Short mmCIF file of C-alpha atoms in Angstrom, two decimals:
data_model
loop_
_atom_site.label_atom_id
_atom_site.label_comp_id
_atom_site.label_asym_id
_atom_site.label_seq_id
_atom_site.Cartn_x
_atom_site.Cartn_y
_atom_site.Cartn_z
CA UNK G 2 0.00 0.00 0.00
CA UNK G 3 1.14 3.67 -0.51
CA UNK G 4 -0.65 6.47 0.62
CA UNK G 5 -0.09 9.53 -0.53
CA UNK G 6 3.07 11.31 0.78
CA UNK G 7 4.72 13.82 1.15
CA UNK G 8 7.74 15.06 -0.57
CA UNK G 9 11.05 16.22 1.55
CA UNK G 10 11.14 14.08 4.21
CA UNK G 11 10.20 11.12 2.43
CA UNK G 12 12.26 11.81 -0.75
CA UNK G 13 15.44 11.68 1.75
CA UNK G 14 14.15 8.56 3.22
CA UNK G 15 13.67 6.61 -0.44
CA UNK G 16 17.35 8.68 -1.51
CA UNK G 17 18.83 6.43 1.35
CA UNK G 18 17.43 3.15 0.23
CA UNK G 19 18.19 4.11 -3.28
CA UNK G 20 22.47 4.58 -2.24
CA UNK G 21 22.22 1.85 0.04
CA UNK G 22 20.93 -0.72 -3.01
CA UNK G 23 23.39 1.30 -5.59
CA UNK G 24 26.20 0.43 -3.26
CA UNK G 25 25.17 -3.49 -2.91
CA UNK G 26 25.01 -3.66 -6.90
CA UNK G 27 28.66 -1.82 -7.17
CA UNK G 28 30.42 -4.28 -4.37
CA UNK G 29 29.42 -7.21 -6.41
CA UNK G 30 31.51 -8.67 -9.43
CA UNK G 31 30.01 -9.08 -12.77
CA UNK G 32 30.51 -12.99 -12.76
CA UNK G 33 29.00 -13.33 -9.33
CA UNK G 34 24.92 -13.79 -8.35
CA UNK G 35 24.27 -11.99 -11.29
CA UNK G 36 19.80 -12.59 -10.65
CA UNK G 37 20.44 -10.98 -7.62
CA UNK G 38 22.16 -8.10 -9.31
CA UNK G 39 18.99 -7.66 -11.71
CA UNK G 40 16.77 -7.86 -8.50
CA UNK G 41 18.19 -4.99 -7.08
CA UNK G 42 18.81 -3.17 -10.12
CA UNK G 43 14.69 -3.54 -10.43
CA UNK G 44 14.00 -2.08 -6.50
CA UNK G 45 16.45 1.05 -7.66
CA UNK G 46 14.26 1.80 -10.57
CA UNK G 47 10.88 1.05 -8.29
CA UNK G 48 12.88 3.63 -5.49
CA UNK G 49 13.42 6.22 -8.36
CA UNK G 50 9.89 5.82 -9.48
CA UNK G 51 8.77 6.95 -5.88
CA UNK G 52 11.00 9.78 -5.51
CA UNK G 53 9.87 10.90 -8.88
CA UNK G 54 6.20 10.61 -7.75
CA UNK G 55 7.41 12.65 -4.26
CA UNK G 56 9.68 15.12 -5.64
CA UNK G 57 8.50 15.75 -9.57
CA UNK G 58 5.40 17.91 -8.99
CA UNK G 59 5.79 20.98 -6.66
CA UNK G 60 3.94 24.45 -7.06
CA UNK G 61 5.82 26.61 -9.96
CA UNK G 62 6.10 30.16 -9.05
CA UNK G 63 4.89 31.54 -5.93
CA UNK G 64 1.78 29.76 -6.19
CA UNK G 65 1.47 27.24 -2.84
CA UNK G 66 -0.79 24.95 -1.96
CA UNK G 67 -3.44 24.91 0.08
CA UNK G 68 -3.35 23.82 4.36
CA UNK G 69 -6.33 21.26 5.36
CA UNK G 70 -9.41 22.89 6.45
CA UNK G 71 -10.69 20.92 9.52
CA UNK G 72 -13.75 21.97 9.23
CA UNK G 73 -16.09 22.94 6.04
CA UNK G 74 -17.59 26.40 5.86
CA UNK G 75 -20.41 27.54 4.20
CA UNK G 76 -18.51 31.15 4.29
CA UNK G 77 -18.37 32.82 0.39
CA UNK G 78 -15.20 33.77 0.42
CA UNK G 79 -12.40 33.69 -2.40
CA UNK G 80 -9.88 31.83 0.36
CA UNK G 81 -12.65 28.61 1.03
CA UNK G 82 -12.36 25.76 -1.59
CA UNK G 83 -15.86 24.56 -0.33
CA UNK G 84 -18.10 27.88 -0.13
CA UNK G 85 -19.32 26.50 -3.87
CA UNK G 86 -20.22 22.71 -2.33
CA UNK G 87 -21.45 24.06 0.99
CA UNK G 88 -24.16 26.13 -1.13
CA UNK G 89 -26.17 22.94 -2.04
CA UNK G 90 -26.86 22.41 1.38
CA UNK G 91 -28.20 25.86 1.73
CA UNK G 92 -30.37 25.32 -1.56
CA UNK G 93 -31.85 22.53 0.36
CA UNK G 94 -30.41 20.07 -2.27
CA UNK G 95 -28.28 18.33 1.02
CA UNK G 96 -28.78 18.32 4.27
CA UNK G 97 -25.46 18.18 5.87
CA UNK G 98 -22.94 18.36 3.17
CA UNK G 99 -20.07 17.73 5.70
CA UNK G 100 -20.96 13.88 5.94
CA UNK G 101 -19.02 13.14 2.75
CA UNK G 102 -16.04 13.36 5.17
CA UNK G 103 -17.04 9.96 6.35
CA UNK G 104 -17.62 8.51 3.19
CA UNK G 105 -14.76 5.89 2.03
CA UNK G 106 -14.92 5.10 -1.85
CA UNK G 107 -13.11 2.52 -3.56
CA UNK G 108 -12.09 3.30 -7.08
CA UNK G 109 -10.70 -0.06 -9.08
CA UNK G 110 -9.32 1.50 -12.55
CA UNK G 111 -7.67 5.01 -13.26
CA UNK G 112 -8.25 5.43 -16.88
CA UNK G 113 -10.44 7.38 -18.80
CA UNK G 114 -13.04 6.69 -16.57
CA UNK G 115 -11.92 6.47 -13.49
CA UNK G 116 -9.29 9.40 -13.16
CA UNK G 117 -12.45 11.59 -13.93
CA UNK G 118 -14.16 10.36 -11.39
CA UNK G 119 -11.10 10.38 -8.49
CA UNK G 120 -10.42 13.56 -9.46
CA UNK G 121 -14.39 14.91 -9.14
CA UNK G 122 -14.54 12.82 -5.92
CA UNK G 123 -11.16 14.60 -4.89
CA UNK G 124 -12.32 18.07 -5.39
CA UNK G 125 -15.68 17.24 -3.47
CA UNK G 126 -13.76 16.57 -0.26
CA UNK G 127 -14.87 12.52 0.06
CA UNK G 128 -13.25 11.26 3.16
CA UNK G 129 -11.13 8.52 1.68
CA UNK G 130 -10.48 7.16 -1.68
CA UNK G 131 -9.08 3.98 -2.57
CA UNK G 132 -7.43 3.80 -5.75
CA UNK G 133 -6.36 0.03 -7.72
CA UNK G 134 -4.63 -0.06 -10.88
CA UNK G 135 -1.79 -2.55 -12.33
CA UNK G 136 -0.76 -0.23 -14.71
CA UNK G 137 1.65 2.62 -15.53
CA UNK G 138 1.99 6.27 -16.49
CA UNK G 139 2.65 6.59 -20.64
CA UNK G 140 3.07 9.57 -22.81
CA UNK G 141 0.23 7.70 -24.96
CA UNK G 142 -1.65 8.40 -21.91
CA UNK G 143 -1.33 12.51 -21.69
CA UNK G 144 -3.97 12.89 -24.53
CA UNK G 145 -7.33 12.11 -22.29
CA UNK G 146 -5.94 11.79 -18.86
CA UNK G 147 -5.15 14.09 -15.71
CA UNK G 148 -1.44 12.55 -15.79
CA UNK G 149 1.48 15.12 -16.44
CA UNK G 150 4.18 14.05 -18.79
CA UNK G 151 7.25 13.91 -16.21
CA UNK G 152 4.91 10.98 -14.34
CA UNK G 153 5.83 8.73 -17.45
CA UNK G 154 6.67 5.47 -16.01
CA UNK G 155 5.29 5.72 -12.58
CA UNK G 156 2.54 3.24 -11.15
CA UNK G 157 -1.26 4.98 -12.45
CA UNK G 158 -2.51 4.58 -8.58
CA UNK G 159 1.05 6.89 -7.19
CA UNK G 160 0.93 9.55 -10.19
CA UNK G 161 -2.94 9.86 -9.51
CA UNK G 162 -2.35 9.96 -5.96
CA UNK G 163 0.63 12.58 -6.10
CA UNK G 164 -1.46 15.03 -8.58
CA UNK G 165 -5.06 14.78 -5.96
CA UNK G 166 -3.18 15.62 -3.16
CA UNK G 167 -2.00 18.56 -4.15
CA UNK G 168 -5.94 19.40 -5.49
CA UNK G 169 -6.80 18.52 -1.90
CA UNK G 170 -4.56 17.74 0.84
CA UNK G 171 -7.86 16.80 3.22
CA UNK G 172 -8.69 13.26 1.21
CA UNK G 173 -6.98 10.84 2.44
CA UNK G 174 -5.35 8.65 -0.55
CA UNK G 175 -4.12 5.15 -0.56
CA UNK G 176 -2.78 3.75 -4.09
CA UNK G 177 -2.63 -0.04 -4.62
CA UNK G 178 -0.81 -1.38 -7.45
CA UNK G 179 -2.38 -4.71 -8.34
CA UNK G 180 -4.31 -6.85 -10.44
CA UNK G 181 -7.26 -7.50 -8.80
CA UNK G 182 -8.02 -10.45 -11.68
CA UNK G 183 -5.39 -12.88 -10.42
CA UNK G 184 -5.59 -15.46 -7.20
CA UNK G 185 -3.08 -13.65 -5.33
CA UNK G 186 -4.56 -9.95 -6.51
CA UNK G 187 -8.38 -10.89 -5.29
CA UNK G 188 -7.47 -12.11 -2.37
CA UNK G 189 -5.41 -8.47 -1.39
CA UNK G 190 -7.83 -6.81 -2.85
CA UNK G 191 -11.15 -8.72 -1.00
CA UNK G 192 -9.29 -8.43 2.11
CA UNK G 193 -8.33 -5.09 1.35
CA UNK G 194 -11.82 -3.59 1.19
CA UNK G 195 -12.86 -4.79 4.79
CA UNK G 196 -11.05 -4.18 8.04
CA UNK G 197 -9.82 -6.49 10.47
CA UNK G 198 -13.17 -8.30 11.73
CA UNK G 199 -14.23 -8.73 8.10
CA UNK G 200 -16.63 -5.79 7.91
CA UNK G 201 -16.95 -3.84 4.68
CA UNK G 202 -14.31 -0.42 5.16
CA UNK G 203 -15.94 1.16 2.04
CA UNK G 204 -19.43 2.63 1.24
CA UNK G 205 -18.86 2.21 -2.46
CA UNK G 206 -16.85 0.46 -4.98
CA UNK G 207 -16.68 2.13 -8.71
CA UNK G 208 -16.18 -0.26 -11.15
CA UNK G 209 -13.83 1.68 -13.72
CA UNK G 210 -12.16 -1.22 -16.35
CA UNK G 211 -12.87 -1.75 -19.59
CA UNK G 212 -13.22 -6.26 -18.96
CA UNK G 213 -15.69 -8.24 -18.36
CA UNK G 214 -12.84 -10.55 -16.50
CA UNK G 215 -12.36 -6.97 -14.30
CA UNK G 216 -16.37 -6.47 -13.71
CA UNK G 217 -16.64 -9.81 -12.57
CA UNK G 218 -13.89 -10.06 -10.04
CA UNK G 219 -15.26 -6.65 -8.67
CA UNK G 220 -19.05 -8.17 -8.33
CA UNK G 221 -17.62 -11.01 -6.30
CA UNK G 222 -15.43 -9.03 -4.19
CA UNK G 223 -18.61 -6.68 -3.61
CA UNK G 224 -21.12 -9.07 -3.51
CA UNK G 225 -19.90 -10.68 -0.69
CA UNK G 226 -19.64 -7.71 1.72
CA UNK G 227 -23.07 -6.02 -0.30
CA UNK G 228 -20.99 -2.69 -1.15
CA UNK G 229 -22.68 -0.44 -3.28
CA UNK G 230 -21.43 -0.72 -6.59
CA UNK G 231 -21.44 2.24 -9.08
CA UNK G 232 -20.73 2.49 -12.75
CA UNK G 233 -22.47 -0.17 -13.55
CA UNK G 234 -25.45 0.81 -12.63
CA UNK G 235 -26.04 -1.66 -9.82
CA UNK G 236 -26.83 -1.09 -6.27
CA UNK G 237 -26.21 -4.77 -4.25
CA UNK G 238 -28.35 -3.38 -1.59
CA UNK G 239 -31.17 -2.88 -4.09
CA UNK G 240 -30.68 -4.86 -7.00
CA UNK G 241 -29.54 -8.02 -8.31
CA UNK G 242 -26.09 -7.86 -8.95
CA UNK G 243 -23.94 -7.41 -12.09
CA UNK G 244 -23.86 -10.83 -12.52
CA UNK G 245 -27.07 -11.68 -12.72
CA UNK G 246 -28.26 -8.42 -14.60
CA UNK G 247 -25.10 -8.45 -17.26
CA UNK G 248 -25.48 -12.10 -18.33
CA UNK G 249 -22.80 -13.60 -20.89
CA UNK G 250 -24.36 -12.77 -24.34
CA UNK G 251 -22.64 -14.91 -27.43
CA UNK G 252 -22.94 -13.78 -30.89
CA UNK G 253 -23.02 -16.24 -33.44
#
C-alpha cells in the first residue's frame, strides 16, 4: 500500500534506500549472483519511481498549496475551496454536506473513466479514496488523462495519488498497485476492502475497467460484503447484482 506522501522528508528517506541498493550492486563482481544483481537493479528503478512521484510535482512560481481545512464552511469567500459545495446544502439540495467526510470510496481502474471520477470525488472533499490499478503512467496516456508528462513510467494509482493531493490535501489517498483479476490480486484486494473483523471499510466500490474478467472479479469481491457498486449501474443493496443483470451474451 502507498498512501499519498509527502515530498522532503520522504524523498530523503527513499534517496537512502536508493544509495544503500546502488552500493550493494557496485560491491558485487560481474561474474558473481548476477539474478540478484537484476533484483536490485529492479528495486532502484521502483525507489526512483517513488522519488519521482514525491519530488517531480511541486507548485511553480509563488503559487502554494493549500493547508487542510478541519472543518467545512459555508462562508463565500475567495480563500474557502468549499463555499461552492457548501451552497447545495443551503439550496436545500443536502442536508449536511459535511458527511461526505465519512464517506470511504473505492475506485478499481484510473483510466479514462476512473481518473475523472477520483479527481471529481477529490475536489468534493470525500473522506477517503481507494485507488487500484496494475498499470503505468505513458506519454500515450497525456492525450485524455489528468497525468502530467514527467509521471511517465510511474505506477497509475502513485501519479494519480501525487497530482489529488496537491488538489486537496484533506482526502486521504491510498494507491494499490495490483491486479485484482489474479488469485493472489483478489485475495489483497477482498481483504483489502474490509477491516480487520471482516466488515466492509468502504461505502462504495466504482467499477472503472474496460473487462468483463475486471467487472466480474469486482461483483464477487462486492457481492460478498453487499458494497454499493457504481458504474455499472447496480446497487447490491437494491438490486440483483452485475452478474445476474449483465449475463454472458454470445454472438453467433
Amino acid at each position: 500500500m502507498a498512501e499519498s506522501r509527502g515530498s522532503d522528508g520522504q524523498a530523503g528517506t527513499l534517496r537512502d534506500e536508493l544509495e544503500s541498493l546502488q552500493d550493494q550492486v557496485n560491491s558485487m563482481g560481474t561474474t558473481k549472483i548476477e539474478q540478484q544483481a537484476k533484483e536490485l537493479q529492479q528495486q532502484i528503478q521502483e525507489l526512483r519511481n517513488k522519488m519521482e512521484a514525491a519530488t517531480a510535482i511541486q507548485p511553480s512560481g509563488s503559487a502554494q498549496g493549500r493547508g487542510k481545512v478541519q472543518k467545512m464552511s459555508g462562508e463565500v469567500i475567495d480563500s474557502n475551496p468549499y463555499s461552492r459545495l457548501m451552497a447545495l446544502q443551503r439550496m436545500g439540495i443536502v442536508q449536511d454536506y459535511e458527511r461526505i467526510r465519512d464517506q470511504t470510496i473505492a475506485i478499481v481502474g484510473i483510466g479514462g473513466v476512473g481518473s475523472v471520477a477520483a479527481e471529481m470525488l477529490t475536489r468534493c472533499g470525500v473522506g477517503r479514496l481507494l485507488m487500484y490499478d496494475y498499470d503505468k503512467v505513458e506519454l500515450a496516456n497525456m492525450n485524455r488523462l489528468f497525468f502530467r508528462p514527467e509521471q511517465s513510467g510511474l505506477t497509475k494509482t502513485d501519479a494519480a495519488a501525487q497530482t489529488l493531493s496537491g488538489i486537496n490535501p484533506d482526502v486521504q489517498l491510498e494507491s494499490y498497485t495490483m491486479n485484482i483479476t489474479t488469485i493472489d490480486g483478489f485475495e489483497a484486494f477482498k481483504s483489502n476492502i474490509c477491516d480487520s473483523s471482516g466488515e466492509s471499510r468502504v461505502d462504495m466500490v466504482l467499477s472503472c475497467v474496460d473487462n468483463y474478467e475486471a467487472r466480474m472479479t469486482i461483483n464477487q469481491a462486492g457481492a460478498s460484503q453487499q458494497i454499493s457498486m457504481q458504474c455499472e449501474r447496480v446497487r447490491l443493496q437494491t438490486t440483483v447484482c452485475y452478474k445476474m443483470s449483465c449475463p454472458v451474451v454470445t454472438w453467433r
